[in-house]
Coordinates of C-alpha atoms in Angstrom, one line a residue:
M1 CA -4.7 -5.4 11.6
R2 CA -2.3 -6.1 8.7
E3 CA -2.6 -5.5 5.0
G4 CA -3.1 -8.8 3.2
L5 CA -4.9 -10.6 6.0
L6 CA -8.5 -9.4 6.2
P7 CA -11.1 -11.4 8.0
A8 CA -12.0 -14.5 6.0
T9 CA -15.6 -13.2 5.9
V10 CA -16.6 -9.6 6.0
A11 CA -20.0 -8.4 7.3
T12 CA -19.6 -4.7 7.4
V13 CA -17.4 -2.0 5.8
F14 CA -16.9 1.6 7.0
E15 CA -15.3 4.0 4.5
L16 CA -14.3 7.6 4.8
S17 CA -12.0 10.2 3.3
T18 CA -9.7 12.2 5.3
S19 CA -6.1 13.6 5.4
G20 CA -2.9 11.6 5.5
E21 CA -2.2 12.6 9.1
K22 CA -5.6 11.5 10.3
A23 CA -5.4 8.3 8.2
R24 CA -2.2 7.4 10.1
A25 CA -3.8 8.2 13.5
L26 CA -6.8 6.0 12.6
T27 CA -4.5 3.1 11.5
E28 CA -2.5 3.3 14.7
L29 CA -5.5 3.6 17.0
L30 CA -7.5 0.8 15.5
G31 CA -4.5 -1.5 15.3
E32 CA -4.1 -1.2 19.0
I33 CA -7.8 -1.7 20.0
F34 CA -9.4 -4.2 17.7
D35 CA -8.7 -8.0 17.3
P36 CA -6.8 -8.4 14.0
T37 CA -8.7 -11.6 13.2
E38 CA -12.0 -9.7 13.4
T39 CA -11.2 -6.3 12.1
A40 CA -8.8 -4.8 9.5
I41 CA -8.0 -1.4 8.1
S42 CA -6.7 -0.2 4.8
A43 CA -5.5 3.4 4.1
F44 CA -4.4 4.8 0.7
E45 CA -4.1 8.0 -1.2
I46 CA -7.0 8.8 -3.4
E47 CA -5.1 10.7 -6.0
E48 CA -3.1 8.5 -8.3
G49 CA 0.5 9.2 -9.1
V50 CA 1.2 11.0 -5.8
T51 CA 4.8 10.2 -4.7
T52 CA 5.1 12.4 -1.6
L53 CA 2.8 12.5 1.3
S54 CA 1.1 15.8 2.2
L55 CA -0.5 15.9 5.6
N56 CA -3.6 17.4 4.0
A57 CA -3.7 15.2 0.9
P58 CA -7.0 13.2 0.4
W59 CA -6.8 9.7 1.7
K60 CA -9.4 6.9 1.9
V61 CA -9.7 4.7 4.9
E62 CA -11.6 1.4 4.8
I63 CA -12.4 -0.5 8.0
Y64 CA -13.6 -4.1 7.6
F65 CA -15.5 -6.0 10.3
A66 CA -16.1 -9.7 10.4
Q67 CA -19.2 -9.1 12.5
H68 CA -21.5 -6.1 12.5
P69 CA -20.1 -3.7 15.1
D70 CA -21.7 -1.4 17.6
E71 CA -22.0 1.5 15.2
E72 CA -22.3 4.2 17.9
A73 CA -19.3 2.8 19.8
V74 CA -17.2 2.9 16.6
R75 CA -18.3 6.5 15.8
D76 CA -17.5 7.6 19.4
L77 CA -14.0 6.0 19.0
L78 CA -13.3 7.8 15.7
R79 CA -14.9 11.1 16.4
P80 CA -11.9 12.6 18.3
I81 CA -9.7 12.1 15.2
V82 CA -12.0 12.9 12.2
G83 CA -14.8 14.9 13.9
D84 CA -18.4 14.9 12.8
L85 CA -17.5 13.3 9.5
V86 CA -18.2 9.9 11.2
D87 CA -21.8 10.8 11.8
A88 CA -22.4 11.4 8.0
T89 CA -20.7 8.2 7.0
P90 CA -22.8 5.0 6.7
F91 CA -21.8 1.5 7.6
T92 CA -22.2 -0.8 4.6
T93 CA -23.5 -4.4 5.0
V94 CA -21.7 -6.9 2.8
N95 CA -23.2 -10.2 1.7
T96 CA -20.6 -13.0 2.2
R97 CA -21.0 -14.2 -1.4
D98 CA -20.6 -10.7 -2.7
W99 CA -17.5 -10.3 -0.6
V100 CA -15.7 -13.3 -2.0
A101 CA -16.7 -12.2 -5.6
T102 CA -15.4 -8.7 -4.9
S103 CA -12.1 -10.2 -3.6
L104 CA -11.8 -12.3 -6.7
D105 CA -12.4 -9.4 -9.0
G106 CA -9.8 -7.3 -7.0
L107 CA -7.1 -9.9 -7.1
K108 CA -5.5 -9.0 -10.4
P109 CA -2.0 -10.3 -11.0
V110 CA 0.7 -8.1 -9.6
R111 CA 4.3 -8.2 -10.6
A112 CA 7.2 -7.1 -8.5
G113 CA 10.6 -8.0 -10.0
R114 CA 10.5 -11.8 -10.8
V115 CA 7.6 -12.3 -8.3
I116 CA 4.0 -12.5 -9.5
V117 CA 1.2 -12.7 -7.0
H118 CA -2.0 -14.1 -8.6
G119 CA -5.3 -15.9 -8.0
A120 CA -6.1 -19.4 -9.4
H121 CA -8.2 -17.7 -12.1
D122 CA -5.0 -16.1 -13.5
R123 CA -2.6 -19.0 -13.6
D124 CA -2.3 -18.6 -17.4
V125 CA -0.5 -15.3 -17.0
V126 CA 2.5 -16.9 -15.2
R127 CA 5.6 -17.1 -17.4
V128 CA 8.3 -19.7 -17.4
N129 CA 10.8 -17.7 -15.3
D130 CA 8.3 -16.1 -12.9
V131 CA 8.4 -16.8 -9.2
A132 CA 4.7 -17.3 -8.9
I133 CA 2.7 -17.1 -5.6
E134 CA -0.9 -18.1 -5.8
I135 CA -3.4 -16.7 -3.3
E136 CA -7.0 -17.7 -2.7
A137 CA -9.1 -14.6 -3.2
A138 CA -11.2 -15.0 -0.1
L139 CA -8.1 -14.9 2.1
A140 CA -6.1 -12.4 0.1
F141 CA -7.9 -9.2 -0.6
G142 CA -5.1 -6.6 -1.0
T143 CA -2.2 -9.0 -0.8
G144 CA 0.6 -7.9 -3.2
H145 CA -1.4 -4.9 -4.3
H146 CA -0.9 -2.7 -1.2
G147 CA 2.1 -0.3 -1.4
T148 CA 3.8 -2.0 1.6
T149 CA 3.8 -5.5 0.2
S150 CA 4.8 -4.6 -3.3
G151 CA 7.4 -2.2 -1.9
C152 CA 9.0 -5.1 0.1
L153 CA 8.9 -7.4 -2.9
L154 CA 10.7 -4.9 -5.1
A155 CA 13.3 -4.3 -2.4
L156 CA 13.8 -8.1 -2.2
D157 CA 14.3 -8.2 -6.0
A158 CA 16.9 -5.5 -5.8
E159 CA 18.7 -7.3 -2.9
L160 CA 18.8 -10.6 -4.7
K161 CA 20.5 -9.0 -7.7
K162 CA 23.4 -8.2 -5.4
R163 CA 23.6 -11.1 -3.0
R164 CA 21.9 -14.4 -2.0
P165 CA 20.9 -14.5 1.7
R166 CA 21.2 -17.7 3.5
H167 CA 19.0 -17.1 6.6
G168 CA 15.8 -15.2 6.3
L169 CA 13.3 -14.0 8.9
D170 CA 9.8 -12.4 8.3
V171 CA 8.5 -10.7 11.5
G172 CA 4.7 -10.3 11.4
T173 CA 4.4 -12.5 8.4
G174 CA 0.6 -12.1 7.8
T175 CA -0.2 -14.3 4.8
G176 CA 3.4 -15.4 4.4
I177 CA 3.9 -13.8 1.0
L178 CA 7.2 -12.1 1.7
A179 CA 8.7 -15.2 3.3
L180 CA 7.4 -17.4 0.5
A181 CA 8.9 -15.0 -2.1
L182 CA 12.3 -15.3 -0.4
A183 CA 12.2 -19.0 0.2
K184 CA 11.3 -19.8 -3.4
Q185 CA 14.2 -17.8 -4.7
I186 CA 17.0 -18.8 -2.3
K187 CA 15.8 -22.5 -2.1
R188 CA 16.1 -22.4 1.7
K189 CA 13.6 -22.5 4.6
V190 CA 12.7 -19.0 5.9
V191 CA 11.6 -18.4 9.5
A192 CA 8.3 -16.5 9.7
G193 CA 6.2 -15.6 12.7
D194 CA 3.2 -13.7 13.8
I195 CA 1.4 -12.8 17.0
D196 CA -1.8 -14.1 15.4
A197 CA -2.2 -17.9 15.2
I198 CA -4.7 -17.6 12.4
A199 CA -2.2 -15.6 10.3
V200 CA 0.3 -18.5 10.8
E201 CA -2.3 -21.0 9.8
V202 CA -3.0 -19.0 6.6
S203 CA 0.8 -18.8 5.9
A204 CA 1.1 -22.6 6.2
H205 CA -1.9 -23.0 3.9
N206 CA -0.4 -20.7 1.4
A207 CA 2.9 -22.6 1.5
R208 CA 1.0 -25.8 0.7
L209 CA -1.0 -24.2 -2.0
N210 CA 2.2 -23.1 -3.6
H211 CA 3.7 -26.6 -3.5
A212 CA 6.2 -25.5 -0.9
P213 CA 4.9 -27.0 2.4
N214 CA 8.4 -27.0 4.0
A215 CA 9.5 -23.6 2.8
L216 CA 8.5 -21.8 6.0
D217 CA 9.6 -22.4 9.6
L218 CA 6.6 -20.9 11.4
Y219 CA 6.0 -19.7 14.9
V220 CA 3.3 -17.9 16.9
A221 CA 4.6 -15.2 19.3
P222 CA 4.9 -11.4 19.6
G223 CA 7.7 -10.0 17.5
L224 CA 10.9 -12.1 17.9
R225 CA 9.9 -13.7 21.3
H226 CA 10.4 -17.3 20.1
A227 CA 13.5 -19.5 19.9
K228 CA 13.2 -19.8 16.1
A229 CA 13.6 -16.0 15.8
N230 CA 15.7 -15.0 18.8
R231 CA 19.0 -16.1 17.4
P232 CA 21.7 -13.4 17.8
G233 CA 23.6 -12.5 14.7
H234 CA 21.9 -15.3 12.7
F235 CA 19.7 -13.7 10.0
D236 CA 21.2 -11.9 7.0
L237 CA 17.8 -10.8 5.7
V238 CA 14.9 -9.7 7.8
F239 CA 11.5 -8.4 6.8
A240 CA 9.2 -6.5 9.1
N241 CA 6.1 -5.2 7.3
I242 CA 4.0 -3.9 10.2
L243 CA 3.1 -0.5 11.7
A244 CA 5.5 2.4 12.6
G245 CA 5.0 2.0 16.4
P246 CA 5.9 -1.7 16.6
L247 CA 8.8 -1.2 14.1
R248 CA 10.4 1.3 16.6
Q249 CA 9.8 -1.0 19.5
L250 CA 11.3 -3.9 17.7
A251 CA 14.6 -2.1 16.9
P252 CA 16.7 -3.6 19.7
A253 CA 15.5 -7.1 19.1
I254 CA 15.9 -7.0 15.3
A255 CA 19.4 -5.4 15.7
R256 CA 20.3 -8.3 17.9
V257 CA 19.4 -11.0 15.5
L258 CA 20.6 -9.3 12.3
S259 CA 24.0 -10.5 11.1
R260 CA 27.0 -8.2 10.8
D261 CA 26.4 -7.6 7.1
G262 CA 22.6 -8.2 7.2
T263 CA 19.9 -6.4 5.3
L264 CA 16.7 -5.2 6.9
I265 CA 13.6 -4.4 4.8
L266 CA 10.9 -2.4 6.7
S267 CA 7.5 -1.3 5.6
G268 CA 4.0 -0.5 7.0
L269 CA 4.9 3.1 7.7
L270 CA 3.8 6.4 6.1
A271 CA 6.2 8.9 4.8
M272 CA 5.9 11.1 7.9
D273 CA 7.0 8.1 10.0
V274 CA 10.3 7.5 8.3
A275 CA 12.5 9.8 10.3
G276 CA 11.4 8.4 13.6
V277 CA 11.9 4.8 12.5
V278 CA 15.3 5.5 10.9
S279 CA 16.4 7.2 14.1
A280 CA 15.3 4.2 16.2
Y281 CA 17.4 1.8 14.2
R282 CA 20.4 4.1 13.9
H283 CA 20.8 4.0 17.6
H284 CA 21.4 0.2 17.2
G285 CA 23.9 0.5 14.4
I286 CA 21.5 0.0 11.5
Y287 CA 21.5 2.6 8.7
L288 CA 19.2 3.6 5.9
V289 CA 20.5 2.6 2.4
S290 CA 17.4 3.3 0.3
Q291 CA 13.8 4.1 0.5
S292 CA 10.8 4.0 -1.8
L293 CA 7.3 5.4 -1.6
R294 CA 4.3 3.6 -3.1
E295 CA 0.8 4.9 -2.6
G296 CA 2.1 7.0 0.3
W297 CA 3.6 4.0 2.1
A298 CA 7.3 3.9 2.6
T299 CA 9.6 0.9 2.3
L300 CA 13.1 1.2 3.9
V301 CA 16.2 -0.9 3.1
M302 CA 18.7 -0.7 5.9
K303 CA 22.1 -2.3 6.6
K304 CA 24.0 -3.1 9.8
G305 CA 27.4 -1.8 10.6
G306 CA 29.7 0.9 9.2
A307 CA 29.0 4.6 8.7
A308 CA 25.6 5.7 7.5
P309 CA 25.6 5.8 3.6
R310 CA 23.7 8.5 1.7
P311 CA 20.3 6.9 1.2
R312 CA 18.9 6.4 -2.3
H313 CA 15.3 7.4 -3.1
L314 CA 13.6 5.0 -5.3
C315 CA 10.2 5.3 -7.0

């Protein structure tokens, strides 16, 4: 379950409102149980303009199913977290044609620094100096719009204003947007991998769609368990836009492949998860440089080596 890679077709949607704490619990639970090619989850704050996460703030959780699920089994799974709310919440059946149309309507152009993520229907908004990434609506609901993706793109823009990385890695690449954004700007191939073979196929498709068929060096494997990624001290820029639990587990492996002066951009975690993730990486000599919060989701920029600097908080 990753933002930006919903099932290619969606049959059923289950939506409910809850607190930030319970939204995190739902995200972590469903991410461990369901097949990411068949089910996806999106969680975001309902109130606009909120920049700090309250455990009791209103959040909306949307669960997408490629096939109609066993409703009672899903309710039984969610009830320990959100209580009887699940019994009053209906499952919504989605017509495939309506789903694609909804995706198209939702895929408005999104700018993050020089990068603009857009659908084919918005090619005319691309300016001369834009780094344009085109996404097919049926495969890209949410891509670039979610706080994690846009947060990473903005962090990349800030990094490129200071230095030009030579060797990039995108762990859990999903649709390949972050890797493509980097490859297009540094004019070098970027290693990108995912545990899900379909995600890697989508990434390859997106590279071809964006006239950059050789921009990504793709692999299918959990985390960094592949020769293309497991290269000690090699990568001077690493992305990992996944969930807080896997981010903590990957700390030793990422620390091993990050170069001495390398930059790490992490996202996919809620504000309440930041301290635990920062602590996990600090144990491996990687320190927080800055953090931003978008729609309740945190993006961390971290550096290897030296003493821990005072982190900057960005909007």
